[in-house]
Amino acid sequence: MSASRFAGARVVALLATRGRFDLLALRALPSILAQSRLPDRIVVVVDQSPSELPDDALAELARRLRALCRGRVRLTVMRNRRTPARASGAWNTGLDQLHRDIRQPDLVFVAVLDDDDAWEPDHLECCFSAALAGDLNMVASGLIRHETAGDPGYRHSIPSKLDARGLFVRGQHIQGSNLFVRLDLLLLVGGFDERLPSCTDRDLCLRLVALEELRFGSTDRHTVHHYADPRPDRLSTPASSAKLDGLTRFLRKHGLRFDAATRNEAEARAAERFGW
């Protein structure tokens, strides 16, 4: 892609949220608004039906979030129109909306952020600069995993390339909050698999790595804070039914791509790590 064409490139921050509005307003959204390179748009998809969150409550949430934005960034707040009670359904709702609104999806990068996670102030700038410098359509930045509130966090390794076997067996430390992918690529693979209650990030990456069009790169910075502290409202916790069901579906979906030894290794790790 030429430098002149890159001049029109934009970034959209995409968040799914379900009942954790305080974390969204106190952690995730402020970290977006503190970016040295602000996104051109923020899309928040609320994964609750009108019976769970009435329209007036949704309108009040949108008003509260817009007040935080203070007109600096265009903000869209909408309901999940796809599979309910699934982050994948909420993310795909946002992708559907972007597909309707944007004529040139090859000029838009989608940066996903979980509603309970946060970005370092230079996250978007680092990812966007890496994409432009290397003509990349997917960029990974490093994760800092926090097990308890206030701990310094553990810095995961940053992948230099996507590897199908590594993704299938254990993942490569790419998940919701450090996904930075061009919109046309996300549309090409059909977005997130809404049949999976967990492992959606690994599944997406496995489908992306199979594309000839993929141009993957990474930053050399750890710019994403992932909070894995034990809370009952976490959407996917070890040994939860959602985690175990997602693992089963994920392993069955992709298992035939790999030999028996690789499948056995993936299953053994799932059993050891998650009680699968």
Short mmCIF file of C-alpha atoms in Angstrom, two decimals:
data_model
loop_
_atom_site.label_atom_id
_atom_site.label_comp_id
_atom_site.label_asym_id
_atom_site.label_seq_id
_atom_site.Cartn_x
_atom_site.Cartn_y
_atom_site.Cartn_z
CA MET A 1 0.00 0.00 0.00
CA SER A 2 1.42 3.38 -0.96
CA ALA A 3 2.13 6.13 1.55
CA SER A 4 -0.44 8.38 -0.16
CA ARG A 5 -3.15 5.78 0.30
CA PHE A 6 -2.20 5.30 3.93
CA ALA A 7 -2.95 8.99 4.48
CA GLY A 8 -6.64 8.13 4.70
CA ALA A 9 -6.27 5.22 7.13
CA ARG A 10 -8.35 5.32 10.30
CA VAL A 11 -8.66 3.42 13.58
CA VAL A 12 -11.86 2.29 15.31
CA ALA A 13 -11.90 1.08 18.91
CA LEU A 14 -14.45 -1.72 19.40
CA LEU A 15 -15.73 -2.74 22.85
CA ALA A 16 -18.32 -5.27 23.97
CA THR A 17 -19.80 -4.86 27.43
CA ARG A 18 -22.30 -6.74 29.55
CA GLY A 19 -23.23 -5.25 32.90
CA ARG A 20 -19.73 -4.04 33.77
CA PHE A 21 -20.38 -0.40 33.05
CA ASP A 22 -18.32 0.90 35.98
CA LEU A 23 -15.22 -0.91 34.69
CA LEU A 24 -15.96 0.36 31.20
CA ALA A 25 -16.31 3.95 32.41
CA LEU A 26 -13.47 3.88 34.95
CA ARG A 27 -10.85 1.73 33.21
CA ALA A 28 -11.34 0.83 29.55
CA LEU A 29 -12.81 4.02 28.12
CA PRO A 30 -10.43 6.40 29.98
CA SER A 31 -7.47 4.40 28.62
CA ILE A 32 -8.83 4.94 25.10
CA LEU A 33 -9.32 8.66 25.66
CA ALA A 34 -5.76 8.93 27.00
CA GLN A 35 -4.24 7.64 23.75
CA SER A 36 -1.52 9.73 22.13
CA ARG A 37 -3.18 8.77 18.82
CA LEU A 38 -6.91 8.91 19.51
CA PRO A 39 -9.14 6.51 17.58
CA ASP A 40 -11.29 8.07 14.90
CA ARG A 41 -14.34 6.34 16.33
CA ILE A 42 -15.38 4.27 19.35
CA VAL A 43 -18.08 1.61 19.03
CA VAL A 44 -19.53 0.21 22.26
CA VAL A 45 -21.85 -2.78 21.88
CA VAL A 46 -24.03 -3.54 24.91
CA ASP A 47 -24.74 -7.27 25.18
CA GLN A 48 -28.06 -6.97 27.02
CA SER A 49 -31.65 -7.17 25.80
CA PRO A 50 -34.27 -4.50 26.56
CA SER A 51 -35.65 -6.76 29.30
CA GLU A 52 -32.21 -6.82 30.95
CA LEU A 53 -31.38 -3.17 30.27
CA PRO A 54 -34.36 -0.98 29.37
CA ASP A 55 -34.04 1.60 26.61
CA ASP A 56 -33.95 4.51 29.06
CA ALA A 57 -31.07 2.88 30.95
CA LEU A 58 -29.21 2.31 27.67
CA ALA A 59 -29.75 5.96 26.75
CA GLU A 60 -28.41 7.03 30.14
CA LEU A 61 -25.32 4.85 29.65
CA ALA A 62 -24.73 6.41 26.23
CA ARG A 63 -25.12 9.90 27.74
CA ARG A 64 -22.62 9.05 30.49
CA LEU A 65 -20.06 7.69 28.02
CA ARG A 66 -20.45 10.66 25.66
CA ALA A 67 -19.89 13.01 28.60
CA LEU A 68 -16.58 11.25 29.22
CA CYS A 69 -15.62 11.65 25.56
CA ARG A 70 -16.37 15.40 25.65
CA GLY A 71 -16.79 15.49 21.90
CA ARG A 72 -13.19 14.45 21.23
CA VAL A 73 -14.10 11.16 19.54
CA ARG A 74 -17.20 9.99 17.70
CA LEU A 75 -18.97 7.46 19.93
CA THR A 76 -21.57 4.89 18.88
CA VAL A 77 -23.46 2.92 21.54
CA MET A 78 -25.67 0.08 20.32
CA ARG A 79 -27.19 -3.22 21.38
CA ASN A 80 -25.94 -6.66 20.39
CA ARG A 81 -28.06 -7.65 17.37
CA ARG A 82 -26.45 -11.06 16.93
CA THR A 83 -26.01 -14.04 19.29
CA PRO A 84 -27.00 -12.86 22.79
CA ALA A 85 -24.75 -13.28 25.83
CA ARG A 86 -21.70 -13.75 23.59
CA ALA A 87 -18.89 -11.24 23.21
CA SER A 88 -18.46 -12.64 19.70
CA GLY A 89 -22.04 -11.65 18.87
CA ALA A 90 -21.45 -8.16 20.22
CA TRP A 91 -18.16 -7.76 18.32
CA ASN A 92 -19.81 -8.97 15.10
CA THR A 93 -22.63 -6.49 15.64
CA GLY A 94 -20.00 -3.75 15.70
CA LEU A 95 -18.28 -5.14 12.59
CA ASP A 96 -21.65 -5.29 10.81
CA GLN A 97 -22.23 -1.61 11.61
CA LEU A 98 -18.77 -0.62 10.42
CA HIS A 99 -19.31 -2.58 7.21
CA ARG A 100 -22.48 -0.57 6.58
CA ASP A 101 -20.87 2.77 7.42
CA ILE A 102 -17.47 2.45 5.76
CA ARG A 103 -16.89 2.34 2.01
CA GLN A 104 -13.22 1.40 2.14
CA PRO A 105 -12.69 -1.29 4.81
CA ASP A 106 -9.08 -1.68 3.67
CA LEU A 107 -8.41 1.74 5.17
CA VAL A 108 -9.80 1.01 8.65
CA PHE A 109 -8.07 -0.81 11.48
CA VAL A 110 -10.22 -2.27 14.25
CA ALA A 111 -8.68 -2.28 17.73
CA VAL A 112 -10.60 -4.46 20.18
CA LEU A 113 -10.59 -3.76 23.91
CA ASP A 114 -12.37 -5.77 26.62
CA ASP A 115 -14.44 -3.62 28.94
CA ASP A 116 -12.33 -4.61 31.98
CA ASP A 117 -8.90 -4.14 30.36
CA ALA A 118 -6.84 -1.04 29.55
CA TRP A 119 -4.29 0.26 27.05
CA GLU A 120 -1.08 2.11 27.68
CA PRO A 121 -1.31 5.66 26.24
CA ASP A 122 0.81 4.78 23.20
CA HIS A 123 -0.95 1.53 22.28
CA LEU A 124 -2.79 2.74 19.21
CA GLU A 125 0.12 4.87 18.05
CA CYS A 126 2.51 1.89 18.28
CA CYS A 127 0.16 -0.48 16.43
CA PHE A 128 -0.82 2.06 13.78
CA SER A 129 2.79 3.11 13.15
CA ALA A 130 3.88 -0.52 12.83
CA ALA A 131 1.07 -1.20 10.36
CA LEU A 132 1.95 1.80 8.21
CA ALA A 133 5.70 1.22 8.32
CA GLY A 134 5.47 -2.46 7.40
CA ASP A 135 2.37 -2.41 5.17
CA LEU A 136 0.70 -4.78 7.66
CA ASN A 137 -2.97 -5.63 8.04
CA MET A 138 -2.63 -7.19 11.50
CA VAL A 139 -0.42 -6.09 14.38
CA ALA A 140 0.09 -7.61 17.83
CA SER A 141 1.30 -5.72 20.87
CA GLY A 142 2.40 -7.26 24.16
CA LEU A 143 0.06 -8.30 26.97
CA ILE A 144 0.67 -7.57 30.65
CA ARG A 145 -1.41 -10.05 32.67
CA HIS A 146 -2.63 -9.01 36.11
CA GLU A 147 -3.76 -11.83 38.41
CA THR A 148 -4.70 -9.63 41.34
CA ALA A 149 -5.72 -6.01 41.65
CA GLY A 150 -2.65 -3.81 41.93
CA ASP A 151 -0.02 -6.40 41.05
CA PRO A 152 2.77 -5.32 38.65
CA GLY A 153 1.66 -7.87 36.08
CA TYR A 154 3.39 -10.57 34.06
CA ARG A 155 4.65 -9.66 30.56
CA HIS A 156 3.81 -12.29 28.00
CA SER A 157 6.02 -12.92 24.99
CA ILE A 158 5.10 -11.03 21.83
CA PRO A 159 4.80 -13.24 18.71
CA SER A 160 6.87 -12.20 15.72
CA LYS A 161 4.67 -14.31 13.43
CA LEU A 162 1.47 -16.30 13.63
CA ASP A 163 2.00 -20.05 13.86
CA ALA A 164 -0.97 -22.37 13.29
CA ARG A 165 0.34 -25.18 15.49
CA GLY A 166 1.19 -22.83 18.35
CA LEU A 167 -2.24 -21.21 18.12
CA PHE A 168 -3.98 -24.58 18.23
CA VAL A 169 -2.00 -26.03 21.13
CA ARG A 170 -1.64 -23.06 23.46
CA GLY A 171 -2.32 -19.74 21.77
CA GLN A 172 0.21 -16.98 21.13
CA HIS A 173 -0.86 -14.35 23.67
CA ILE A 174 -3.21 -12.65 21.23
CA GLN A 175 -6.67 -12.08 22.61
CA GLY A 176 -9.47 -9.53 22.65
CA SER A 177 -7.63 -6.52 23.99
CA ASN A 178 -4.57 -6.70 21.74
CA LEU A 179 -6.32 -7.50 18.49
CA PHE A 180 -5.48 -4.83 15.90
CA VAL A 181 -6.71 -5.99 12.51
CA ARG A 182 -7.80 -4.27 9.33
CA LEU A 183 -11.55 -4.34 8.78
CA ASP A 184 -11.41 -5.91 5.31
CA LEU A 185 -9.47 -8.86 6.73
CA LEU A 186 -11.99 -9.37 9.55
CA LEU A 187 -14.82 -9.31 7.02
CA LEU A 188 -12.98 -11.73 4.74
CA VAL A 189 -12.84 -14.42 7.46
CA GLY A 190 -16.42 -13.80 8.53
CA GLY A 191 -15.69 -12.10 11.84
CA PHE A 192 -15.84 -13.98 15.14
CA ASP A 193 -17.35 -17.47 15.47
CA GLU A 194 -20.49 -17.00 17.55
CA ARG A 195 -20.81 -20.74 18.15
CA LEU A 196 -17.80 -20.63 20.47
CA PRO A 197 -18.43 -19.42 24.04
CA SER A 198 -14.65 -19.18 24.53
CA CYS A 199 -11.43 -19.55 22.48
CA THR A 200 -12.78 -17.01 19.99
CA ASP A 201 -9.42 -15.23 19.78
CA ARG A 202 -7.47 -18.41 18.96
CA ASP A 203 -10.13 -19.43 16.46
CA LEU A 204 -10.01 -16.04 14.73
CA CYS A 205 -6.21 -16.12 14.53
CA LEU A 206 -6.23 -19.65 13.08
CA ARG A 207 -8.57 -18.49 10.32
CA LEU A 208 -6.52 -15.36 9.71
CA VAL A 209 -3.22 -17.25 9.45
CA ALA A 210 -4.74 -19.39 6.68
CA LEU A 211 -5.28 -16.31 4.49
CA GLU A 212 -2.79 -15.49 1.74
CA GLU A 213 -3.71 -11.86 2.27
CA LEU A 214 -2.47 -11.79 5.88
CA ARG A 215 0.51 -9.53 6.55
CA PHE A 216 1.23 -9.89 10.25
CA GLY A 217 3.69 -8.01 12.40
CA SER A 218 4.17 -6.92 15.97
CA THR A 219 5.37 -4.06 18.09
CA ASP A 220 8.23 -4.36 20.56
CA ARG A 221 6.12 -2.86 23.34
CA HIS A 222 3.85 -4.27 26.05
CA THR A 223 0.95 -1.84 25.81
CA VAL A 224 -2.09 -3.88 26.92
CA HIS A 225 -3.12 -4.52 30.52
CA HIS A 226 -5.19 -7.71 30.76
CA TYR A 227 -6.93 -8.15 34.11
CA ALA A 228 -7.46 -11.82 34.97
CA ASP A 229 -8.15 -11.27 38.66
CA PRO A 230 -10.83 -13.64 40.02
CA ARG A 231 -14.26 -12.02 39.70
CA PRO A 232 -17.66 -13.63 39.28
CA ASP A 233 -18.43 -11.38 36.32
CA ARG A 234 -15.51 -12.56 34.19
CA LEU A 235 -16.91 -13.93 30.96
CA SER A 236 -14.59 -16.93 30.67
CA THR A 237 -12.87 -18.37 33.71
CA PRO A 238 -10.90 -21.65 34.05
CA ALA A 239 -13.15 -24.69 34.57
CA SER A 240 -16.30 -22.66 33.85
CA SER A 241 -18.89 -24.26 31.58
CA ALA A 242 -18.28 -21.54 28.97
CA LYS A 243 -14.55 -22.18 28.97
CA LEU A 244 -14.86 -25.96 28.79
CA ASP A 245 -17.57 -25.92 26.12
CA GLY A 246 -15.56 -23.43 24.07
CA LEU A 247 -12.46 -25.60 24.30
CA THR A 248 -14.36 -28.67 23.17
CA ARG A 249 -15.85 -26.87 20.18
CA PHE A 250 -12.52 -25.25 19.29
CA LEU A 251 -10.56 -28.51 19.42
CA ARG A 252 -13.16 -30.32 17.33
CA LYS A 253 -13.39 -27.51 14.80
CA HIS A 254 -9.67 -27.30 14.06
CA GLY A 255 -8.37 -30.72 15.11
CA LEU A 256 -8.43 -32.30 11.67
CA ARG A 257 -5.91 -29.70 10.45
CA PHE A 258 -3.24 -31.26 12.67
CA ASP A 259 -1.66 -34.65 13.27
CA ALA A 260 -2.52 -36.92 16.20
CA ALA A 261 0.51 -35.86 18.25
CA THR A 262 -0.48 -32.19 17.99
CA ARG A 263 -4.10 -32.95 18.89
CA ASN A 264 -2.98 -34.97 21.91
CA GLU A 265 -0.70 -32.15 23.05
CA ALA A 266 -3.52 -29.60 22.74
CA GLU A 267 -5.93 -31.81 24.69
CA ALA A 268 -3.35 -32.51 27.42
CA ARG A 269 -2.71 -28.80 27.84
CA ALA A 270 -6.44 -28.06 27.98
CA ALA A 271 -6.83 -30.67 30.70
CA GLU A 272 -3.86 -29.41 32.72
CA ARG A 273 -4.58 -25.71 32.38
CA PHE A 274 -8.37 -25.58 32.45
CA GLY A 275 -9.57 -28.94 33.80
CA TRP A 276 -10.98 -29.90 30.39
#
